[in-house]
Every structure is written in structure tokens, then in C-alpha cells.
């Protein structure tokens, strides 16, 4: 009789057991998506943009890529040793910073600009905050902004054009500068393929799209950020295009010209300096897109992706605070 009572009690307790089991973190079940793997994905995704940069700008591209990558690796080694930490070159994060930084440089930028930008990117943009995963701002854009402000004459819009250069591309104005200064619209096909002047990695919309879609497919980049950026730019330029009667050409000009696509897929999607939640990432992308158009239309700069990303990086902690779901029972 007692055994029957105990069995009934056991079944009752089993039926009342919770349907959800809660266990302590970490909850990650796979280690295949490591930092090293993510950085390799980014390098693979950058291959089309690198190839197009070398095709269009030849030795200029090779010089800046070599200087930026070598300086970023050397700076990472030096600054990490100064902090007494273990060397982290094998995670490829410094190499990724070097390649992205090089692709954001104008072809005719002086060699010392690439070296200084790379040292600042690693030192002030990354290691000073504690290293990879601790930085607040995108390291490559910190270095780029530093030399942009320090060497305005060598890095400004006029620095992209050189009649005495070694390649034909740099003898023409960039699409965004031509639009800003003269209201001239560059042929859409040239901007889509990359047959124009501009920063080394931003000229080919096709190359940026190929690499960016690969990153989204691999889930190395969050699709919400580039989607938010591109959608916002389409809406704002669509309104301006309709009012101005440009027949859709202004929309495609702002979409394919300049650094919008390169920034959307390779800069804004930095997982460290962007928000954590899908809703936060969408807000982050929308904010960058709005700032880009604000700077392009109302400031003296023909471009605006770099400053827009850095400004939204500063807002990321606030976006996280707004969008991270509260713990059950927390008010």
C-alpha cells in the first residue's frame, strides 16, 4: 500500500515539473564561429574589393595595403607586449583592421598617413580600451579620422585627384565630389562596376555587394545593420529625387557612389562596436544612414560614412540599454 502511495506521489511531482529547464551560462553549443573564423570570413569577403582596388589603382593599392597591414601587425605586437598580454596576431583581427583601413584610403594619400593611421587604429582605437572585444569605436575608422583631421590637405576631397598620377582613375573627380561641387552625375554602370575614382575599396558596388552578402550568409555580419543603412538612404534620397525630378538617378548615385556599401557591410557591422540585439542593430543602421545623408546634403564633405559610424558607435551603449530585453520579473 505504501509503495503504491509513493508511486502516485512520484507521478504527481513529475507531471508538475517545469516544461523549461534553465541552466547556467555559457549557452553556446558550438565553437566553430570563433573570432579567428570570423576574421578569416571578413578577409575572404574583402577579396573582391581588394582585387578591384589593385585592378584600378595598381601600385597605389599595393603600397597602402602593405603599409597598413604591416603597421597594424607591428603595432598590435608592440602595444600588446607593452601591456604584458599574450600576443594575439593569430586571430587575424589586426590584419582585418589593416585591410579595411587601407581600402578606406585615397590612392594618392602619402605613405606616412597609412602608417600613422594604422598605429593610431591599433593603439588608440583598440589596445587602449583593453584589446579585441573591449573597444568602443571601430579601430579602422579611429585611425582614418585621425589622419583625416591631422592631414586635411593630403586626405581631403581634392587629394583624390592627381593629374600626374600613374593610373588614369585618379585623374578624374570622385562621383561624390563631382556631385557635391558641380552637380554632375557619374554613369551608374561605372559606379556599379568600380570604374571610377574614390577610396581604394569603395569604388566597386558589385565587389562590396559580393563580399557583404557572403558575410551575411556566414552570419559573420548582421544583416539588420546594412539593411537599415541602405533602406534609410533609399527613403531619404528617394524623396529628394522625386522633388528634384532626377528620375531615380540620384538614388542610385548615392547608393553606388562613395563608401556607403563598403561601410554598410565591412565597417558598421563590427560586432564589438555595434549593438547586441536585432532591434538595436536596425536602429544603429538607420541612424548611420540618416547621418550619412545629413552630412552629404548639408555639410562641406561629399562623403559621411566614417563620421556617421563613429557617431553611432558612441550611441551604441544607449541603444543596448534601450533594446536589451529585461530579465523576467525586472521592472
Tab-separated table of C-alpha atoms in Angstrom:
chain	number	residue	atom	x	y	z
A	1	UNK	CA	0.000	0.000	0.000
A	2	UNK	CA	2.799	2.455	0.926
A	3	UNK	CA	4.637	1.611	-2.292
A	4	UNK	CA	1.506	2.461	-4.329
A	5	UNK	CA	1.158	5.828	-2.494
A	6	UNK	CA	4.840	6.649	-3.156
A	7	UNK	CA	4.465	5.812	-6.859
A	8	UNK	CA	1.409	8.096	-7.179
A	9	UNK	CA	3.256	10.911	-5.430
A	10	UNK	CA	6.220	10.467	-7.785
A	11	UNK	CA	3.970	10.695	-10.870
A	12	UNK	CA	2.294	13.830	-9.480
A	13	UNK	CA	5.641	15.541	-8.941
A	14	UNK	CA	6.772	14.518	-12.414
A	15	UNK	CA	3.609	15.986	-14.003
A	16	UNK	CA	4.135	19.260	-12.119
A	17	UNK	CA	7.758	19.616	-13.247
A	18	UNK	CA	8.510	22.802	-15.288
A	19	UNK	CA	8.487	22.489	-19.073
A	20	UNK	CA	11.581	24.751	-19.448
A	21	UNK	CA	14.912	23.817	-17.972
A	22	UNK	CA	17.167	26.724	-17.021
A	23	UNK	CA	20.906	26.141	-16.817
A	24	UNK	CA	23.796	28.490	-16.051
A	25	UNK	CA	25.698	30.213	-18.871
A	26	UNK	CA	27.536	29.902	-21.188
A	27	UNK	CA	24.853	28.574	-23.538
A	28	UNK	CA	26.939	28.464	-26.736
A	29	UNK	CA	26.862	24.930	-28.084
A	30	UNK	CA	29.324	25.315	-30.965
A	31	UNK	CA	32.809	26.768	-31.055
A	32	UNK	CA	33.053	26.799	-34.858
A	33	UNK	CA	32.131	30.512	-35.024
A	34	UNK	CA	35.300	31.682	-33.271
A	35	UNK	CA	36.953	35.100	-33.541
A	36	UNK	CA	39.625	33.645	-35.800
A	37	UNK	CA	36.993	32.078	-38.082
A	38	UNK	CA	35.051	35.372	-38.235
A	39	UNK	CA	38.173	37.318	-39.162
A	40	UNK	CA	39.025	34.824	-41.886
A	41	UNK	CA	35.482	35.262	-43.231
A	42	UNK	CA	35.977	39.032	-43.346
A	43	UNK	CA	39.275	38.637	-45.206
A	44	UNK	CA	37.597	36.310	-47.721
A	45	UNK	CA	34.727	38.777	-48.142
A	46	UNK	CA	37.180	41.627	-48.745
A	47	UNK	CA	38.853	39.745	-51.619
A	48	UNK	CA	36.638	41.210	-54.411
A	49	UNK	CA	37.183	44.764	-53.151
A	50	UNK	CA	40.939	44.175	-52.834
A	51	UNK	CA	41.105	42.714	-56.349
A	52	UNK	CA	39.163	45.649	-57.786
A	53	UNK	CA	41.381	48.140	-55.909
A	54	UNK	CA	44.536	46.550	-57.350
A	55	UNK	CA	42.981	46.468	-60.836
A	56	UNK	CA	42.004	50.141	-60.734
A	57	UNK	CA	44.797	51.719	-58.694
A	58	UNK	CA	47.678	49.262	-59.316
A	59	UNK	CA	50.771	50.075	-57.268
A	60	UNK	CA	48.944	52.663	-55.134
A	61	UNK	CA	46.701	49.929	-53.767
A	62	UNK	CA	49.589	47.549	-53.138
A	63	UNK	CA	51.557	50.219	-51.270
A	64	UNK	CA	48.711	51.165	-48.918
A	65	UNK	CA	47.646	47.556	-48.333
A	66	UNK	CA	51.208	46.561	-47.493
A	67	UNK	CA	51.856	49.546	-45.241
A	68	UNK	CA	48.556	49.307	-43.343
A	69	UNK	CA	48.668	45.560	-42.746
A	70	UNK	CA	52.357	45.536	-41.763
A	71	UNK	CA	51.956	48.527	-39.430
A	72	UNK	CA	48.802	47.129	-37.810
A	73	UNK	CA	50.528	43.810	-37.112
A	74	UNK	CA	53.644	45.537	-35.748
A	75	UNK	CA	51.566	47.923	-33.613
A	76	UNK	CA	49.467	45.053	-32.243
A	77	UNK	CA	52.619	43.142	-31.285
A	78	UNK	CA	54.251	46.187	-29.691
A	79	UNK	CA	51.257	47.517	-27.751
A	80	UNK	CA	50.167	44.080	-26.529
A	81	UNK	CA	53.689	43.376	-25.261
A	82	UNK	CA	53.695	46.771	-23.503
A	83	UNK	CA	50.525	45.755	-21.676
A	84	UNK	CA	52.072	42.452	-20.676
A	85	UNK	CA	49.426	40.428	-22.516
A	86	UNK	CA	49.873	37.388	-24.731
A	87	UNK	CA	50.409	38.013	-28.451
A	88	UNK	CA	47.120	37.885	-30.391
A	89	UNK	CA	48.269	38.170	-34.015
A	90	UNK	CA	46.976	34.710	-34.878
A	91	UNK	CA	43.345	35.807	-34.519
A	92	UNK	CA	43.795	37.967	-37.681
A	93	UNK	CA	41.921	40.923	-36.163
A	94	UNK	CA	44.885	43.277	-36.698
A	95	UNK	CA	45.194	42.108	-40.315
A	96	UNK	CA	41.478	42.802	-40.874
A	97	UNK	CA	41.873	46.301	-39.412
A	98	UNK	CA	44.824	46.903	-41.727
A	99	UNK	CA	42.998	45.788	-44.871
A	100	UNK	CA	39.827	47.773	-44.092
A	101	UNK	CA	41.874	50.852	-43.237
A	102	UNK	CA	43.895	50.580	-46.454
A	103	UNK	CA	40.731	50.242	-48.533
A	104	UNK	CA	39.355	53.420	-46.949
A	105	UNK	CA	42.388	55.480	-48.005
A	106	UNK	CA	42.631	57.591	-51.183
A	107	UNK	CA	45.127	56.260	-53.688
A	108	UNK	CA	47.285	59.374	-53.591
A	109	UNK	CA	47.490	59.580	-49.790
A	110	UNK	CA	51.090	59.916	-48.558
A	111	UNK	CA	52.722	56.773	-47.181
A	112	UNK	CA	53.094	58.227	-43.713
A	113	UNK	CA	49.327	58.735	-43.478
A	114	UNK	CA	48.785	54.982	-43.798
A	115	UNK	CA	51.477	54.234	-41.221
A	116	UNK	CA	50.200	56.760	-38.681
A	117	UNK	CA	46.556	55.795	-39.237
A	118	UNK	CA	47.395	52.130	-38.643
A	119	UNK	CA	49.339	52.806	-35.443
A	120	UNK	CA	46.536	55.013	-34.119
A	121	UNK	CA	43.879	52.465	-35.101
A	122	UNK	CA	45.530	49.726	-33.068
A	123	UNK	CA	46.859	51.871	-30.228
A	124	UNK	CA	44.052	54.364	-29.575
A	125	UNK	CA	41.224	52.526	-31.267
A	126	UNK	CA	41.768	49.087	-29.803
A	127	UNK	CA	44.529	48.329	-27.278
A	128	UNK	CA	43.953	51.371	-25.047
A	129	UNK	CA	40.444	50.054	-24.300
A	130	UNK	CA	41.770	46.606	-23.380
A	131	UNK	CA	42.147	44.913	-26.754
A	132	UNK	CA	39.837	42.977	-29.045
A	133	UNK	CA	36.260	42.919	-27.784
A	134	UNK	CA	36.736	45.929	-25.490
A	135	UNK	CA	36.955	48.806	-27.966
A	136	UNK	CA	34.109	51.322	-28.133
A	137	UNK	CA	34.794	52.694	-31.616
A	138	UNK	CA	35.665	50.966	-34.859
A	139	UNK	CA	39.510	50.890	-34.773
A	140	UNK	CA	39.997	51.397	-38.515
A	141	UNK	CA	37.752	54.455	-38.509
A	142	UNK	CA	39.557	55.907	-35.476
A	143	UNK	CA	42.819	55.768	-37.417
A	144	UNK	CA	41.171	57.086	-40.576
A	145	UNK	CA	39.576	60.006	-38.721
A	146	UNK	CA	42.889	60.863	-37.028
A	147	UNK	CA	44.807	61.306	-40.291
A	148	UNK	CA	41.781	62.918	-41.949
A	149	UNK	CA	41.870	65.682	-39.332
A	150	UNK	CA	45.671	65.823	-38.955
A	151	UNK	CA	46.480	65.929	-42.675
A	152	UNK	CA	43.382	67.563	-44.102
A	153	UNK	CA	45.165	68.801	-47.210
A	154	UNK	CA	46.567	65.364	-48.077
A	155	UNK	CA	43.408	63.442	-47.183
A	156	UNK	CA	40.580	65.782	-48.243
A	157	UNK	CA	38.418	65.627	-51.353
A	158	UNK	CA	40.999	67.388	-53.545
A	159	UNK	CA	43.627	64.795	-52.567
A	160	UNK	CA	41.762	62.090	-54.505
A	161	UNK	CA	42.597	63.722	-57.810
A	162	UNK	CA	46.078	63.867	-59.343
A	163	UNK	CA	46.789	64.680	-62.953
A	164	UNK	CA	50.379	63.462	-62.543
A	165	UNK	CA	49.396	60.060	-61.193
A	166	UNK	CA	50.434	56.668	-62.544
A	167	UNK	CA	46.908	55.475	-63.346
A	168	UNK	CA	44.017	57.067	-65.228
A	169	UNK	CA	41.429	56.635	-62.479
A	170	UNK	CA	42.888	59.297	-60.192
A	171	UNK	CA	42.827	61.947	-62.911
A	172	UNK	CA	39.044	62.270	-62.528
A	173	UNK	CA	36.885	63.567	-59.687
A	174	UNK	CA	35.216	61.070	-57.390
A	175	UNK	CA	31.482	60.592	-58.048
A	176	UNK	CA	30.526	62.160	-54.726
A	177	UNK	CA	32.850	65.132	-55.165
A	178	UNK	CA	31.626	65.725	-58.716
A	179	UNK	CA	28.056	65.728	-57.423
A	180	UNK	CA	28.896	67.977	-54.476
A	181	UNK	CA	30.931	70.546	-56.377
A	182	UNK	CA	29.286	70.600	-59.794
A	183	UNK	CA	26.017	68.683	-59.508
A	184	UNK	CA	27.343	66.184	-62.074
A	185	UNK	CA	26.036	62.619	-62.019
A	186	UNK	CA	28.503	59.827	-62.842
A	187	UNK	CA	27.241	56.980	-65.085
A	188	UNK	CA	25.562	54.346	-62.918
A	189	UNK	CA	27.250	51.441	-64.708
A	190	UNK	CA	30.720	52.814	-63.985
A	191	UNK	CA	29.935	53.192	-60.282
A	192	UNK	CA	28.403	49.722	-60.051
A	193	UNK	CA	31.432	48.044	-61.627
A	194	UNK	CA	34.005	50.317	-59.995
A	195	UNK	CA	35.414	52.200	-62.985
A	196	UNK	CA	35.608	55.490	-61.088
A	197	UNK	CA	37.876	57.326	-58.669
A	198	UNK	CA	37.436	57.096	-54.906
A	199	UNK	CA	38.868	55.391	-51.849
A	200	UNK	CA	40.611	52.157	-52.790
A	201	UNK	CA	37.882	49.764	-51.676
A	202	UNK	CA	34.724	51.800	-52.164
A	203	UNK	CA	34.624	52.272	-55.935
A	204	UNK	CA	33.023	48.954	-56.913
A	205	UNK	CA	29.479	48.475	-55.630
A	206	UNK	CA	29.471	44.990	-57.148
A	207	UNK	CA	32.575	43.927	-55.186
A	208	UNK	CA	31.132	45.305	-51.942
A	209	UNK	CA	27.817	43.523	-52.521
A	210	UNK	CA	29.508	40.192	-53.263
A	211	UNK	CA	31.633	40.363	-50.120
A	212	UNK	CA	28.814	41.725	-47.991
A	213	UNK	CA	26.339	39.026	-48.997
A	214	UNK	CA	28.959	36.394	-48.177
A	215	UNK	CA	29.381	37.888	-44.695
A	216	UNK	CA	25.624	37.909	-44.125
A	217	UNK	CA	25.321	34.336	-45.413
A	218	UNK	CA	28.038	33.242	-42.980
A	219	UNK	CA	26.309	35.287	-40.238
A	220	UNK	CA	29.615	36.997	-39.583
A	221	UNK	CA	27.836	40.294	-40.258
A	222	UNK	CA	24.340	41.102	-39.009
A	223	UNK	CA	22.064	41.830	-41.960
A	224	UNK	CA	19.987	44.270	-39.935
A	225	UNK	CA	22.750	46.908	-39.988
A	226	UNK	CA	23.346	47.166	-43.767
A	227	UNK	CA	19.604	46.750	-44.358
A	228	UNK	CA	18.852	49.662	-42.028
A	229	UNK	CA	21.524	51.847	-43.625
A	230	UNK	CA	20.541	51.127	-47.210
A	231	UNK	CA	16.794	51.435	-46.560
A	232	UNK	CA	17.253	54.801	-44.866
A	233	UNK	CA	19.393	56.132	-47.703
A	234	UNK	CA	16.855	54.893	-50.245
A	235	UNK	CA	13.990	56.642	-48.451
A	236	UNK	CA	15.783	59.965	-47.973
A	237	UNK	CA	17.301	60.135	-51.450
A	238	UNK	CA	14.024	58.885	-52.926
A	239	UNK	CA	12.222	61.896	-51.514
A	240	UNK	CA	14.949	64.266	-52.722
A	241	UNK	CA	14.997	62.541	-56.108
A	242	UNK	CA	11.247	62.925	-56.538
A	243	UNK	CA	11.291	66.576	-55.502
A	244	UNK	CA	14.225	67.344	-57.796
A	245	UNK	CA	12.954	65.303	-60.740
A	246	UNK	CA	16.111	63.209	-61.164
A	247	UNK	CA	14.261	60.139	-62.435
A	248	UNK	CA	15.868	57.756	-59.924
A	249	UNK	CA	19.460	58.575	-60.875
A	250	UNK	CA	20.142	60.414	-57.595
A	251	UNK	CA	19.071	57.365	-55.591
A	252	UNK	CA	21.455	55.050	-57.428
A	253	UNK	CA	24.205	57.664	-57.302
A	254	UNK	CA	24.111	57.845	-53.510
A	255	UNK	CA	23.735	54.073	-53.249
A	256	UNK	CA	26.608	53.066	-55.555
A	257	UNK	CA	28.843	56.131	-55.309
A	258	UNK	CA	31.022	56.759	-52.264
A	259	UNK	CA	31.598	54.471	-49.318
A	260	UNK	CA	28.000	53.601	-48.445
A	261	UNK	CA	28.083	49.896	-49.380
A	262	UNK	CA	31.656	49.364	-48.186
A	263	UNK	CA	30.777	50.991	-44.870
A	264	UNK	CA	27.460	49.162	-44.565
A	265	UNK	CA	28.960	45.677	-44.890
A	266	UNK	CA	32.543	45.997	-43.629
A	267	UNK	CA	32.680	48.908	-41.156
A	268	UNK	CA	29.310	49.348	-39.470
A	269	UNK	CA	28.951	45.591	-38.875
A	270	UNK	CA	31.913	45.437	-36.485
A	271	UNK	CA	30.413	43.136	-33.811
A	272	UNK	CA	32.278	44.845	-30.961
A	273	UNK	CA	31.234	48.442	-31.548
A	274	UNK	CA	27.678	47.760	-32.800
A	275	UNK	CA	24.571	46.934	-30.706
A	276	UNK	CA	23.779	43.433	-29.470
A	277	UNK	CA	20.124	42.869	-30.310
A	278	UNK	CA	18.467	42.663	-33.767
A	279	UNK	CA	16.281	45.679	-32.956
A	280	UNK	CA	19.295	47.607	-31.757
A	281	UNK	CA	21.239	46.729	-34.901
A	282	UNK	CA	18.377	48.001	-37.069
A	283	UNK	CA	18.256	51.278	-35.110
A	284	UNK	CA	22.043	51.523	-35.419
A	285	UNK	CA	21.892	51.070	-39.208
A	286	UNK	CA	19.054	53.555	-39.587
A	287	UNK	CA	20.986	56.099	-37.539
A	288	UNK	CA	24.108	55.709	-39.675
A	289	UNK	CA	22.116	56.006	-42.885
A	290	UNK	CA	20.394	59.179	-41.665
A	291	UNK	CA	23.683	60.744	-40.566
A	292	UNK	CA	25.357	59.858	-43.862
A	293	UNK	CA	22.661	61.677	-45.804
A	294	UNK	CA	22.712	64.603	-43.373
A	295	UNK	CA	26.464	65.004	-43.888
A	296	UNK	CA	26.294	64.512	-47.650
A	297	UNK	CA	23.498	67.046	-48.146
A	298	UNK	CA	24.268	69.684	-45.534
A	299	UNK	CA	27.977	69.541	-44.623
A	300	UNK	CA	31.033	70.575	-46.593
A	301	UNK	CA	32.093	66.938	-47.013
A	302	UNK	CA	30.995	64.978	-50.098
A	303	UNK	CA	31.082	61.753	-48.033
A	304	UNK	CA	29.996	60.958	-44.479
A	305	UNK	CA	30.204	57.246	-43.700
A	306	UNK	CA	33.284	57.456	-41.444
A	307	UNK	CA	31.903	60.182	-39.157
A	308	UNK	CA	28.435	58.616	-39.161
A	309	UNK	CA	29.789	55.252	-37.970
A	310	UNK	CA	31.900	56.838	-35.237
A	311	UNK	CA	28.985	58.950	-34.005
A	312	UNK	CA	26.683	55.928	-33.832
A	313	UNK	CA	29.431	53.888	-32.116
A	314	UNK	CA	29.202	56.458	-29.311
A	315	UNK	CA	25.446	55.864	-29.056
A	316	UNK	CA	25.746	52.057	-29.014
A	317	UNK	CA	25.705	51.695	-25.184
A	318	UNK	CA	22.492	53.730	-25.065
A	319	UNK	CA	20.900	51.640	-27.834
A	320	UNK	CA	21.836	48.482	-25.941
A	321	UNK	CA	20.218	49.877	-22.805
A	322	UNK	CA	17.004	50.592	-24.706
A	323	UNK	CA	16.750	47.338	-26.605
A	324	UNK	CA	18.179	44.510	-24.482
A	325	UNK	CA	15.202	42.529	-23.076
A	326	UNK	CA	14.768	42.845	-19.338
A	327	UNK	CA	15.187	39.826	-17.116
A	328	UNK	CA	11.871	38.159	-16.194
A	329	UNK	CA	10.479	39.924	-13.135
A	330	UNK	CA	12.699	43.005	-13.546
A	331	UNK	CA	10.943	46.393	-13.742
